[in-house]
PDB file of C-alpha atoms and ligand atoms in Angstrom:
ATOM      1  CA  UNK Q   1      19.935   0.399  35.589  1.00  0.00           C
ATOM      2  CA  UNK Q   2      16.709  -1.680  35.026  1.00  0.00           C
ATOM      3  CA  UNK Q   3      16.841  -4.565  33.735  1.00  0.00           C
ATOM      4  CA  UNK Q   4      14.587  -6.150  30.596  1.00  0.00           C
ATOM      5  CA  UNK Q   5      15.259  -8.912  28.205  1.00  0.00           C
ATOM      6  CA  UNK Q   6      12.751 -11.095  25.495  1.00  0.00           C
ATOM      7  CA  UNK Q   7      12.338 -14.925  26.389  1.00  0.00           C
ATOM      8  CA  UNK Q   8      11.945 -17.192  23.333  1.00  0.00           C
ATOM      9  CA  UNK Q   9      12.970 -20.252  21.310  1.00  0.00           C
ATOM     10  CA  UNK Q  10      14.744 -19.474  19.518  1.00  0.00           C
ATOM     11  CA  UNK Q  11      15.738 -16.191  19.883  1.00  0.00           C
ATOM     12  CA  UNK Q  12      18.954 -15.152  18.392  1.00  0.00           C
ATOM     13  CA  UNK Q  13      17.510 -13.364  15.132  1.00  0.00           C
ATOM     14  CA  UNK Q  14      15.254 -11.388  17.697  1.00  0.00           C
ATOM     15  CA  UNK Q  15      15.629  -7.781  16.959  1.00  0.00           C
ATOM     16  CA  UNK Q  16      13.856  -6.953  20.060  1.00  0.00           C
ATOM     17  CA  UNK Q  17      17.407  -5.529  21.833  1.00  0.00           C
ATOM     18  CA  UNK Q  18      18.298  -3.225  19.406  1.00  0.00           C
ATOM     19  CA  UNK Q  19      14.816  -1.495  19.088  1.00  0.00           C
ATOM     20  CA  UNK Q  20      14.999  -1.274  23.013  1.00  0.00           C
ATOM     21  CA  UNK Q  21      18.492   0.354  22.833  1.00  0.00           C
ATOM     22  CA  UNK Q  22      17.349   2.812  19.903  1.00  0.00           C
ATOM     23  CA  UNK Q  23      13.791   3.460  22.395  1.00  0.00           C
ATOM     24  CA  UNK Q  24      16.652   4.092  25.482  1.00  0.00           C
ATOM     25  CA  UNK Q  25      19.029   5.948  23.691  1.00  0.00           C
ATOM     26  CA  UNK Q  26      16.677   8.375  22.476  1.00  0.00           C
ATOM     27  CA  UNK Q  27      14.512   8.667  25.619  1.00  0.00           C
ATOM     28  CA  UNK Q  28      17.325   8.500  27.988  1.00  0.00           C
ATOM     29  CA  UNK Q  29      16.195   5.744  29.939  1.00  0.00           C
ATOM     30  CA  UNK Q  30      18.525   3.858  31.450  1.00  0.00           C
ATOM     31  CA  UNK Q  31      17.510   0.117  30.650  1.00  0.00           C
ATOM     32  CA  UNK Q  32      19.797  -2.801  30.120  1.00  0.00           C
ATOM     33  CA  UNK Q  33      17.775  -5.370  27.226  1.00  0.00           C
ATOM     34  CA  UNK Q  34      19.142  -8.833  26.724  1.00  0.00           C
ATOM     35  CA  UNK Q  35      17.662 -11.350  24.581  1.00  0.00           C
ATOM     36  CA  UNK Q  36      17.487 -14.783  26.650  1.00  0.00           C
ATOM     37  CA  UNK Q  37      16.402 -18.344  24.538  1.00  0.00           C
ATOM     38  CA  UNK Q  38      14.421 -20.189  27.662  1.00  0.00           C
ATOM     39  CA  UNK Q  39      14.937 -23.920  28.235  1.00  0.00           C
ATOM     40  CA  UNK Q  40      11.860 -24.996  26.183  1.00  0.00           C
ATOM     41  CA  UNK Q  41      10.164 -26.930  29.215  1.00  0.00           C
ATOM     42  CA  UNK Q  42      10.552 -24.265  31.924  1.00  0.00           C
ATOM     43  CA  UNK Q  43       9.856 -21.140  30.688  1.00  0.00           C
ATOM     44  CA  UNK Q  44       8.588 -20.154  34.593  1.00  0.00           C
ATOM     45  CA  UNK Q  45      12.237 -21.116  35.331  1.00  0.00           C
ATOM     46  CA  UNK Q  46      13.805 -18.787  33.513  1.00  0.00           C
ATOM     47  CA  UNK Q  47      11.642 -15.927  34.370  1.00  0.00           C
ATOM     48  CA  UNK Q  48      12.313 -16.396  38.268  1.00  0.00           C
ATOM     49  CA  UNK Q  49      15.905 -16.510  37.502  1.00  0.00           C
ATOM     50  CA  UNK Q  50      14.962 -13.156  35.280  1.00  0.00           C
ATOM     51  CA  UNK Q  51      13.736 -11.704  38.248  1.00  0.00           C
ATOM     52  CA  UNK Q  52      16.042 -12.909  41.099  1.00  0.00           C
ATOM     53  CA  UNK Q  53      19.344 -11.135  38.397  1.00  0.00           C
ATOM     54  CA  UNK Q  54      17.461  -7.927  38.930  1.00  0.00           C
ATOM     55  CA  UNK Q  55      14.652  -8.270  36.193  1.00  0.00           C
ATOM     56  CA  UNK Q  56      12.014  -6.076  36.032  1.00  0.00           C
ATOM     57  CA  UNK Q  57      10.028  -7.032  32.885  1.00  0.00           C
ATOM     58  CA  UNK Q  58      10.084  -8.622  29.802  1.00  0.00           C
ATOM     59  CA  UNK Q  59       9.152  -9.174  26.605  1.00  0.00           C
ATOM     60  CA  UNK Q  60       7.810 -13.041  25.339  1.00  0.00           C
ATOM     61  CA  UNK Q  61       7.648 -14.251  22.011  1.00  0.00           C
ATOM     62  CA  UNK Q  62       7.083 -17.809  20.221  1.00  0.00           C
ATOM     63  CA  UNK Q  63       6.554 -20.421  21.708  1.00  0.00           C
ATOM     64  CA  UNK Q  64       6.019 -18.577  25.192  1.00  0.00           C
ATOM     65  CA  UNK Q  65       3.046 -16.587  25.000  1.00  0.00           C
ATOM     66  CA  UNK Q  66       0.318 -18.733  26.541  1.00  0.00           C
ATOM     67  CA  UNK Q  67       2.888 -20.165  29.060  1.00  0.00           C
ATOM     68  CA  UNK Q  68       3.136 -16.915  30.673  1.00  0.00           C
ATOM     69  CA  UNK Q  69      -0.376 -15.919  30.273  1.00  0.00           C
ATOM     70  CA  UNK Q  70      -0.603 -18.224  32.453  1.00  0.00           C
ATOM     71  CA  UNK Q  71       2.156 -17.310  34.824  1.00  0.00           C
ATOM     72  CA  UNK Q  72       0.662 -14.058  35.437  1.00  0.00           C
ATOM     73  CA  UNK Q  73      -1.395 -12.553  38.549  1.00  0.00           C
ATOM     74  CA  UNK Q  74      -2.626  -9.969  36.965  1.00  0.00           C
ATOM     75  CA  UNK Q  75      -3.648  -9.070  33.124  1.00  0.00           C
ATOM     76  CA  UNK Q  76      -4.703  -6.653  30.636  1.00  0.00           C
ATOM     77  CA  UNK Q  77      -7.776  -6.706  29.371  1.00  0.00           C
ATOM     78  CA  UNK Q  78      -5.984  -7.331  26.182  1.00  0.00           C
ATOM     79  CA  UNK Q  79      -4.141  -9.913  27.096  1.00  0.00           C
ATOM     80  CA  UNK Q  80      -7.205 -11.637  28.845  1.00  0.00           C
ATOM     81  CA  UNK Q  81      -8.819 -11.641  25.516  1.00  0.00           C
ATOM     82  CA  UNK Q  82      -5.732 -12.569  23.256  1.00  0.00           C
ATOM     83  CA  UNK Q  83      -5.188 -15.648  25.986  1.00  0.00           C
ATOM     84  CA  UNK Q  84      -1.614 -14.423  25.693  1.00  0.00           C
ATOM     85  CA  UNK Q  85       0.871 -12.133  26.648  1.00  0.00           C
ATOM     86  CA  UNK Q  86       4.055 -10.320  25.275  1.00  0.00           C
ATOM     87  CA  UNK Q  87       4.722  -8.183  27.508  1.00  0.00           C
ATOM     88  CA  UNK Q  88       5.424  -9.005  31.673  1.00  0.00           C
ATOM     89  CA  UNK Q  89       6.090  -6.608  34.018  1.00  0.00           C
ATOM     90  CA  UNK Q  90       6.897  -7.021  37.729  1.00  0.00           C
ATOM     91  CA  UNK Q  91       4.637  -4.628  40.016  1.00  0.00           C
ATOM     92  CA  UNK Q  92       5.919  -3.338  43.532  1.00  0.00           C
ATOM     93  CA  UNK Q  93       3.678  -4.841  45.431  1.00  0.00           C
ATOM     94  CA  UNK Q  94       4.941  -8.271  43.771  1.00  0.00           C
ATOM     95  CA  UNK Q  95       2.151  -8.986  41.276  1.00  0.00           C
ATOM     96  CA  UNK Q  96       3.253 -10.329  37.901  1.00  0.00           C
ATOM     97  CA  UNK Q  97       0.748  -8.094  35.489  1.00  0.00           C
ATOM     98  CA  UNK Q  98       0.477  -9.452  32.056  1.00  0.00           C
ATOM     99  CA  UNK Q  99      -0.716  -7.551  28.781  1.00  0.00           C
ATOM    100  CA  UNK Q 100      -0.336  -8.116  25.116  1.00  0.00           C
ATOM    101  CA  UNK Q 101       0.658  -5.052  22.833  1.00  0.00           C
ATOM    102  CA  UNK Q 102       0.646  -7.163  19.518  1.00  0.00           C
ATOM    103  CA  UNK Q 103      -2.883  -5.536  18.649  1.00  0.00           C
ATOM    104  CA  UNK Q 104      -2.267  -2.203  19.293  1.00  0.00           C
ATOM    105  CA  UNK Q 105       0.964  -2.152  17.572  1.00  0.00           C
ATOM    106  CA  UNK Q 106      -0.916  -3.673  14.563  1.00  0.00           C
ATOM    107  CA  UNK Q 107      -3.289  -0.933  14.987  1.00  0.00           C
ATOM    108  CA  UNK Q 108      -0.481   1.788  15.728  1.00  0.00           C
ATOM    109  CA  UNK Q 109       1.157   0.756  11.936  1.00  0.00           C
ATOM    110  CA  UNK Q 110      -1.956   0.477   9.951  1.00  0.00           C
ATOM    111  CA  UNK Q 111      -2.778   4.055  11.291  1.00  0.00           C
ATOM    112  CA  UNK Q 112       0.661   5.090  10.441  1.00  0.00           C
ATOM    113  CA  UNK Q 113      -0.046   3.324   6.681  1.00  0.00           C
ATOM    114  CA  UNK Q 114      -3.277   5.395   6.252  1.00  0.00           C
ATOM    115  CA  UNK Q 115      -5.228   2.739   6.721  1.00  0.00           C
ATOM    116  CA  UNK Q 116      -8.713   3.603   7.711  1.00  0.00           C
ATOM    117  CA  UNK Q 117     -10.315   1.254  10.258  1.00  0.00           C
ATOM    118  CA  UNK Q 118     -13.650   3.035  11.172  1.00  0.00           C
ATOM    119  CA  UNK Q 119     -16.540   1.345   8.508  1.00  0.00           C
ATOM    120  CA  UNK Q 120     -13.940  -0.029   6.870  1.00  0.00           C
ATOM    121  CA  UNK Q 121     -14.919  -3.724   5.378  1.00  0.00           C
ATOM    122  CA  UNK Q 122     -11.408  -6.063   7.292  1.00  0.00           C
ATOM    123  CA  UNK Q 123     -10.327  -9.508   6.146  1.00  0.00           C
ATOM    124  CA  UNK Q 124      -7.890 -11.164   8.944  1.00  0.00           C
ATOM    125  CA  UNK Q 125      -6.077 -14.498   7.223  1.00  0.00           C
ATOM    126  CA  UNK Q 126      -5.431 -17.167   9.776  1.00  0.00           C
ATOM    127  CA  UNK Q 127      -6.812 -17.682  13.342  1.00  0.00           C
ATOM    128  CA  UNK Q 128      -4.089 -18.856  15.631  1.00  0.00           C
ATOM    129  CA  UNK Q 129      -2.347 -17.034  18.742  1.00  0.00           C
ATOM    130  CA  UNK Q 130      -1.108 -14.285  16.522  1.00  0.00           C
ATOM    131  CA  UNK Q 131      -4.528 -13.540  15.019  1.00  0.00           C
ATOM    132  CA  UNK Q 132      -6.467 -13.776  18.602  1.00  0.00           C
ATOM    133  CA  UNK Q 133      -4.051 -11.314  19.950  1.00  0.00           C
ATOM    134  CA  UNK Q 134      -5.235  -8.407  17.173  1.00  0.00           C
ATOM    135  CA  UNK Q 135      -8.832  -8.955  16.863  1.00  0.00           C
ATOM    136  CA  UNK Q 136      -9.791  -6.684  19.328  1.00  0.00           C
ATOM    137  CA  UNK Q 137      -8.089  -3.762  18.972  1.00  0.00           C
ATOM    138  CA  UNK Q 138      -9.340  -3.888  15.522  1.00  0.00           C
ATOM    139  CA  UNK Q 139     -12.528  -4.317  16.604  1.00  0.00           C
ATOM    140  CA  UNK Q 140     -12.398  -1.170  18.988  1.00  0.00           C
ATOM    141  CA  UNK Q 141     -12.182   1.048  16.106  1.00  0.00           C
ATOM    142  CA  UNK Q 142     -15.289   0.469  14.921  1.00  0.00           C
ATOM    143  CA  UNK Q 143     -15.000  -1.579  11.348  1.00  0.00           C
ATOM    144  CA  UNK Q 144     -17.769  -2.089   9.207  1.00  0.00           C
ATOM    145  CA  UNK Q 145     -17.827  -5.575   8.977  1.00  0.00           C
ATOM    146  CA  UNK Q 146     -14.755  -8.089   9.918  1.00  0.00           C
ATOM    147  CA  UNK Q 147     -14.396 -11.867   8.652  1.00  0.00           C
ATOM    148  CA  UNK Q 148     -11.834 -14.087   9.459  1.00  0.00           C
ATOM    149  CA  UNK Q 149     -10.777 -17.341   7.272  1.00  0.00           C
ATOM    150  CA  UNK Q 150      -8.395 -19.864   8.037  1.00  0.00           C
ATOM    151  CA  UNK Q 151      -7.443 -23.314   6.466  1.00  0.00           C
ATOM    152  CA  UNK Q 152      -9.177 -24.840   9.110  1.00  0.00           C
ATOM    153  CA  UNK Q 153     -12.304 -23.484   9.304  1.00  0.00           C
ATOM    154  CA  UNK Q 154     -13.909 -25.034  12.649  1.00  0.00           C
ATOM    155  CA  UNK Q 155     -11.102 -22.615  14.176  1.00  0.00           C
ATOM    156  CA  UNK Q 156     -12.260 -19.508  12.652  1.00  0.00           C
ATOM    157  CA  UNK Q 157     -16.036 -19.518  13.282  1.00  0.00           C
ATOM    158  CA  UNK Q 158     -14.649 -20.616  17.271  1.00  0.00           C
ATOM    159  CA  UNK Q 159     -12.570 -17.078  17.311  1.00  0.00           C
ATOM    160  CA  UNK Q 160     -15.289 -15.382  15.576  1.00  0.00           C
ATOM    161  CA  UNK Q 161     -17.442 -16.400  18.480  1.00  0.00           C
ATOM    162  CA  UNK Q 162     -15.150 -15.781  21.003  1.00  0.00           C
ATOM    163  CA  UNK Q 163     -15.004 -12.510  20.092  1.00  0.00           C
ATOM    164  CA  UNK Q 164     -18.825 -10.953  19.290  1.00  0.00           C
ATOM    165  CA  UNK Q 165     -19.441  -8.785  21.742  1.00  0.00           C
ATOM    166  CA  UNK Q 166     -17.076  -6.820  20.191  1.00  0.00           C
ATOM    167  CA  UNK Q 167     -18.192  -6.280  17.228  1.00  0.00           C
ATOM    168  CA  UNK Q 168     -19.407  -7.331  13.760  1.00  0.00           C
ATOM    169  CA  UNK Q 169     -17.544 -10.496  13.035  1.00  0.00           C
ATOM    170  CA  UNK Q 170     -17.675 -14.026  11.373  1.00  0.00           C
ATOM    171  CA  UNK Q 171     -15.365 -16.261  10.624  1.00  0.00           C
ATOM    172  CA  UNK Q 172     -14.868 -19.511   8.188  1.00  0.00           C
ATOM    173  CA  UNK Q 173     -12.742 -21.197   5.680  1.00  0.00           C
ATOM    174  CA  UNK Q 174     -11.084 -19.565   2.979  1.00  0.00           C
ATOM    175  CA  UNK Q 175     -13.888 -20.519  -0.117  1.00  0.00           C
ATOM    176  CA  UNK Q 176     -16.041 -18.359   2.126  1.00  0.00           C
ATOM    177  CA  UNK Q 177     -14.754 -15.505   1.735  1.00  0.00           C
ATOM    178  CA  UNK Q 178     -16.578 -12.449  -0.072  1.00  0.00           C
ATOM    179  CA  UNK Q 179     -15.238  -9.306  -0.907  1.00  0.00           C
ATOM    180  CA  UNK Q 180     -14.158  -6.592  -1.745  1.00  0.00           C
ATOM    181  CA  UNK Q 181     -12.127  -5.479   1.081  1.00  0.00           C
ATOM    182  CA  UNK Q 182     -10.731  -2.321   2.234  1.00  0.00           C
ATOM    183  CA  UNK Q 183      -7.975  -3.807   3.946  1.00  0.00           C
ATOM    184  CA  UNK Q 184      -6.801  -7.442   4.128  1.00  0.00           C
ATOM    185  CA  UNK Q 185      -4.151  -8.496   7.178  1.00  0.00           C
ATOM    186  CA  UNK Q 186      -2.646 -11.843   6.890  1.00  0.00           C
ATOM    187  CA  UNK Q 187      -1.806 -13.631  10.118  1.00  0.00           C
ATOM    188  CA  UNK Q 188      -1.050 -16.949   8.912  1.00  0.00           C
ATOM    189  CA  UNK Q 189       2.408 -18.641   9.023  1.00  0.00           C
ATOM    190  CA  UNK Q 190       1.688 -19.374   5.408  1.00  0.00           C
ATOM    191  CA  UNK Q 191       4.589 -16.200   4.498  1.00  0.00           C
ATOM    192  CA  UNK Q 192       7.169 -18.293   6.480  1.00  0.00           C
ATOM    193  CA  UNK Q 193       6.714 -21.478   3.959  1.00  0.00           C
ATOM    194  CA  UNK Q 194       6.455 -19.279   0.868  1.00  0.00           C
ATOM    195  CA  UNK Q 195       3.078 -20.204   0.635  1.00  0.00           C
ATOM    196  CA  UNK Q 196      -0.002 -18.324   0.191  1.00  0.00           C
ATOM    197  CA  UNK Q 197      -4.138 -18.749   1.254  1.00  0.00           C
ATOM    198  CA  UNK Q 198      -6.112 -20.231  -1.925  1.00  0.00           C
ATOM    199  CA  UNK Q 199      -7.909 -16.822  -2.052  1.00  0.00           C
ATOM    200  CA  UNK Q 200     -10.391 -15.256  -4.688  1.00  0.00           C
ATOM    201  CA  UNK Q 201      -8.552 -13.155  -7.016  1.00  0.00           C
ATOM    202  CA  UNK Q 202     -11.532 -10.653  -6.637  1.00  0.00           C
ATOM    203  CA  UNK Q 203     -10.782  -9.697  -2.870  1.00  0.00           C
ATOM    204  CA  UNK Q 204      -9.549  -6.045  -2.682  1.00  0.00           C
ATOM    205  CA  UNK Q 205     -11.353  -2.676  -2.863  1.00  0.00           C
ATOM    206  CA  UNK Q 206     -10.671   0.218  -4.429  1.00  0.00           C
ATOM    207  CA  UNK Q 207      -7.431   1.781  -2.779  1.00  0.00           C
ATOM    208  CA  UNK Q 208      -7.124  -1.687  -0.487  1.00  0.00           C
ATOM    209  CA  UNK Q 209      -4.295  -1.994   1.671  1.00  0.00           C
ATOM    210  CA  UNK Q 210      -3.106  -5.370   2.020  1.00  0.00           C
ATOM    211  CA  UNK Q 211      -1.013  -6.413   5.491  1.00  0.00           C
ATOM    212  CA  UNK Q 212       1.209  -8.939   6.206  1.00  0.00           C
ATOM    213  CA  UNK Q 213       2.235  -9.585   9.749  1.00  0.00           C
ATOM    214  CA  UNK Q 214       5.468 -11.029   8.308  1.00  0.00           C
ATOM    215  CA  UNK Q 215       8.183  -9.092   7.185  1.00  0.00           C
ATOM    216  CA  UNK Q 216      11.607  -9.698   5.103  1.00  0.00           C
ATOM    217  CA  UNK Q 217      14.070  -8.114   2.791  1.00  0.00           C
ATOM    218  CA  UNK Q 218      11.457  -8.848   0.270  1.00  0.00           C
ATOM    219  CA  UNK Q 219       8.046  -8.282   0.070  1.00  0.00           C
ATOM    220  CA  UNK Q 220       6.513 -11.728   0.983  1.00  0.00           C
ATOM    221  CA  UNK Q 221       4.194 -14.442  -1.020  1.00  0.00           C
ATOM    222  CA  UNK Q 222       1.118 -12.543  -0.041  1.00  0.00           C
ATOM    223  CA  UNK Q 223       2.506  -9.019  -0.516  1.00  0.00           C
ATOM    224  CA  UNK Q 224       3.282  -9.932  -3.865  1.00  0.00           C
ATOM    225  CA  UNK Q 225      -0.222 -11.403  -4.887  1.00  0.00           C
ATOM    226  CA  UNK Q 226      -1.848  -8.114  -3.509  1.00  0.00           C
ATOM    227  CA  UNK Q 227       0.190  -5.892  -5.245  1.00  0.00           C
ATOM    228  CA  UNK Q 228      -0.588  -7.944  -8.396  1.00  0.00           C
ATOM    229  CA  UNK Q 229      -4.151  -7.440  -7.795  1.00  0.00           C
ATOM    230  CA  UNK Q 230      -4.047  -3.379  -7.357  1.00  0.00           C
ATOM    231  CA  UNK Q 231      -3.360  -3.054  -3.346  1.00  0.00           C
ATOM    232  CA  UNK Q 232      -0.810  -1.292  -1.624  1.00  0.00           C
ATOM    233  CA  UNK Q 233       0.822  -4.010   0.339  1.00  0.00           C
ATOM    234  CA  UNK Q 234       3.241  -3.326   3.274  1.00  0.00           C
ATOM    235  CA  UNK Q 235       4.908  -5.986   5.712  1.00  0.00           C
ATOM    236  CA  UNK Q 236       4.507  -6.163   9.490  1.00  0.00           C
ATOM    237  CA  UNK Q 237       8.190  -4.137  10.278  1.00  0.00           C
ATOM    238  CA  UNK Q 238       6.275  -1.566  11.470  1.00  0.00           C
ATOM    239  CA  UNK Q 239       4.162  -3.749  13.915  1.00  0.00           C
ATOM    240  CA  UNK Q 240       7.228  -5.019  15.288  1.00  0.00           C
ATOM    241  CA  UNK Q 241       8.783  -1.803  16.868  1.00  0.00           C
ATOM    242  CA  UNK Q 242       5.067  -0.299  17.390  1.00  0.00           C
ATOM    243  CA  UNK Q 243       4.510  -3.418  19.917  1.00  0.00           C
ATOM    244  CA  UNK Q 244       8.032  -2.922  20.888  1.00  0.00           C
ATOM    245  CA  UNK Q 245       6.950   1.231  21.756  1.00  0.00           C
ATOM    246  CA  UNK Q 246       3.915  -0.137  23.427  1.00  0.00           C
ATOM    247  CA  UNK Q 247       5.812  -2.230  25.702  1.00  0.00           C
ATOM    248  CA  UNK Q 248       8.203   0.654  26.506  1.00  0.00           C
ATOM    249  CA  UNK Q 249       5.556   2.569  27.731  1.00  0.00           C
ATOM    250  CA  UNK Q 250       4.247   0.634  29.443  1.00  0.00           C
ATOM    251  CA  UNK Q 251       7.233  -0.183  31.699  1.00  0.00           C
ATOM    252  CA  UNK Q 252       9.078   3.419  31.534  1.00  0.00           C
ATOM    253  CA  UNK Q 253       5.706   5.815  31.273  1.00  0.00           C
ATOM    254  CA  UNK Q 254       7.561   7.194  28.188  1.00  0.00           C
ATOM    255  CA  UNK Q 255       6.487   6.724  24.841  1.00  0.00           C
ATOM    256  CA  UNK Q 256       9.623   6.264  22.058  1.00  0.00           C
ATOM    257  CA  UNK Q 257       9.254   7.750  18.851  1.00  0.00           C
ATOM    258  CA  UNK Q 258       9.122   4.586  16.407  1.00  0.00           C
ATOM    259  CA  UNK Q 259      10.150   6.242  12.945  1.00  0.00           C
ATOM    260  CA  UNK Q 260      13.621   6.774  12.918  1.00  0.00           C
ATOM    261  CA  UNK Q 261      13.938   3.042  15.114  1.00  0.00           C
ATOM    262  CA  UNK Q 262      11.795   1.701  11.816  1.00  0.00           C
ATOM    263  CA  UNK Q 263      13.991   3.233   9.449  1.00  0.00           C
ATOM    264  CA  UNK Q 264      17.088   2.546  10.694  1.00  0.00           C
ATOM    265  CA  UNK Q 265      15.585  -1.445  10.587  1.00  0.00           C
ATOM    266  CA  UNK Q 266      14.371  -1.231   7.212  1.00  0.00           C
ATOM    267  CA  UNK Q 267      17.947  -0.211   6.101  1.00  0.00           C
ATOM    268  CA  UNK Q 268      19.418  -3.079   7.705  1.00  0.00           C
ATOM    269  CA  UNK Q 269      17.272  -5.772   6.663  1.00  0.00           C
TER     270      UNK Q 269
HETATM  271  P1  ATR E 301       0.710 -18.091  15.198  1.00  0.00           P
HETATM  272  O1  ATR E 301       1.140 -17.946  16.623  1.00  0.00           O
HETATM  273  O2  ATR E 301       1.701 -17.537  14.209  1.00  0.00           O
HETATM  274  O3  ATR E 301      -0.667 -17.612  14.943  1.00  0.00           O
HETATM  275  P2  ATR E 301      -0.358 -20.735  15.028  1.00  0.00           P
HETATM  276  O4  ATR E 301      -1.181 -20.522  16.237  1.00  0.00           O
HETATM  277  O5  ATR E 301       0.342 -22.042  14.844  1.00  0.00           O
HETATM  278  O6  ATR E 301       0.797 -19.659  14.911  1.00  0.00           O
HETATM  279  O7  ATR E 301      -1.279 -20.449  13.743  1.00  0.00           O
HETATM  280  C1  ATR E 301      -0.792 -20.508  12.441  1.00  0.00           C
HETATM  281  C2  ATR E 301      -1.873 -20.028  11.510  1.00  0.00           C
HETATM  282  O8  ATR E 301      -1.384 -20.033  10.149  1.00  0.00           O
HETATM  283  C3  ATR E 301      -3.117 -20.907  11.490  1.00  0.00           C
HETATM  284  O9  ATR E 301      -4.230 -20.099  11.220  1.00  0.00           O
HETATM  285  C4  ATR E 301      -2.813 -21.864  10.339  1.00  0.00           C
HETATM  286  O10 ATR E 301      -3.977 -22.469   9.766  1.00  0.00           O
HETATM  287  P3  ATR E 301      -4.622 -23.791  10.481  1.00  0.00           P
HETATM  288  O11 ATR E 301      -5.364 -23.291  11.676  1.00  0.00           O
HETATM  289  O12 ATR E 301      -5.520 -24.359   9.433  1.00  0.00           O
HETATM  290  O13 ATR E 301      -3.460 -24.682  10.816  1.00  0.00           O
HETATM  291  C5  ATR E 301      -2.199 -20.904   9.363  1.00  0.00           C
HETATM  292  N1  ATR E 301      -1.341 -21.538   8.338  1.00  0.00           N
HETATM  293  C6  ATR E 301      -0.131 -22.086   8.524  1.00  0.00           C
HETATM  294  N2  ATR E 301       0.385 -22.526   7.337  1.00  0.00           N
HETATM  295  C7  ATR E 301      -0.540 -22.240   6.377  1.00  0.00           C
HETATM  296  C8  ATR E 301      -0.611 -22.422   4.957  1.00  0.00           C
HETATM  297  N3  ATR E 301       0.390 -23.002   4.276  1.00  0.00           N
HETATM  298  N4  ATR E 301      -1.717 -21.992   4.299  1.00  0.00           N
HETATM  299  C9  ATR E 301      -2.732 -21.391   4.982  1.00  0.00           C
HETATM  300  N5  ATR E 301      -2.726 -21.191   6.321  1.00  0.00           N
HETATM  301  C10 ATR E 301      -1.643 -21.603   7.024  1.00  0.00           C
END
């Protein structure tokens, strides 16, 4: 049996080992997935004591991500880019390869929504670690145009920068933002307060889709304005077990099926 667990701090709500167990069950694999809360100032600590139980990988979460970024040898080109990682695996000749699967488990569920990406015209709210990690995947598929606002402004025209060789993209605050969009993701922590961008009531498109990285029994803050203001609005469930799948794969070269996992989820939230 291999063994896999999730570092973070906290991590008791994690549903991280019971996606794994659905992904094992189904594909036979035969993984063992624990969920582990790391001492906050030695996260390196707790992965070598990962590895010396018989670890083979793992997934990180908040507030880890940079930390072991930084602990790995080897990375994605993801991960390079996002400047964090969620997803470590140990490689037989030792290495410690790092890659982030946030992005394309973003992309995976907006795909799975019907969301079109190619020309489309993309709003990203927010521009900290969780927003760096899904810029570019979104930017691989081609959008028409993509702007990114945040509260703090400065920080959005830096990750705009950072990230236009990729693509079409600007970023600034949120009074700069001009519409209509096709699909609107929001990657600020604003969901977690019950609060919600100052945003122009005039932002969606025809047919929009609006995204919130957050989930919860109910539809958030956000979810709520959208749907208000004629989009279909969806939570970020689905992200979570697509960047689970992604993960999978890439430690067991099988890919899970992530429906019935999601369903079974939704039911239980
Ligand atoms: P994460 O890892 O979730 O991205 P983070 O790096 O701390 O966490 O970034 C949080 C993001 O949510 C930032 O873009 C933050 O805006 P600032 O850069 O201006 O701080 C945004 N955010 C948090 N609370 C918010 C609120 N109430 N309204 C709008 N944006 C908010």
């Amino acid at each position: 049996m291999t063994r896999y667990c999730v570092f973070g701090h906290p991590i008791g709500h994690s549903k991280s080992p019971a996606i794994h167990a659905a992904f094992a069950a189904q594909t036979g694999e035969n993984i063992e997935y624990v969920a582990i809360e790391a001492p906050l100032d030695d996260f390196a600590g707790a992965w070598q004591t990962f590895v010396a139980s018989g670890g083979q990988g793992a997934n990180v979460t908040v507030p880890f991500k940079e930390e072991a970024y930084r602990l790995c040898t080897q990375l994605t080109e993801q991960a390079r880019r996002a400047g964090a990682v969620n997803t470590l695996r140990l490689l037989p000749d030792g290495n410690l390869e790092g890659d982030t699967t946030d992005g394309v488990g973003l992309v995976a569920d907006l795909k799975r929504q019907g969301a079109r990406l190619q020309g489309a015209n993309i709003l990203v709210l927010g521009a900290g670690g969780a927003v760096r990690g899904v810029l570019a995947p979104l930017l691989a598929h081609d959008p028409a145009g993509l702007t990114v606002a945040n509260r703090t402004a400065a920080k959005a025209s830096a990750l705009a920068q950072d990230f236009a060789d990729l693509g079409t993209i600007r970023g600034g605050g949120f009074d700069s933002v001009a519409g209509p969009f096709d699909l609107v993701i929001n990657g600020t922590s604003a969901s977690l307060s019950g609060e919600l961008p100052p945003l122009p009531d005039d932002l969606f498109a025809e047919g929009a889709l609006a995204y919130d990285m957050m989930y919860g029994a109910e539809p958030t803050v956000f979810m709520a304005w959208a749907a208000e203001r004629g989009a279909r609005s969806v939570d970020g469930l689905g992200m979570l077990v697509e960047q689970a799948a992604a993960s999978f794969a890439r430690w067991r070269g099988v890919v899970p099926e992530t429906a019935p996992v999601l369903s079974t989820l939704r039911q239980a939230l």
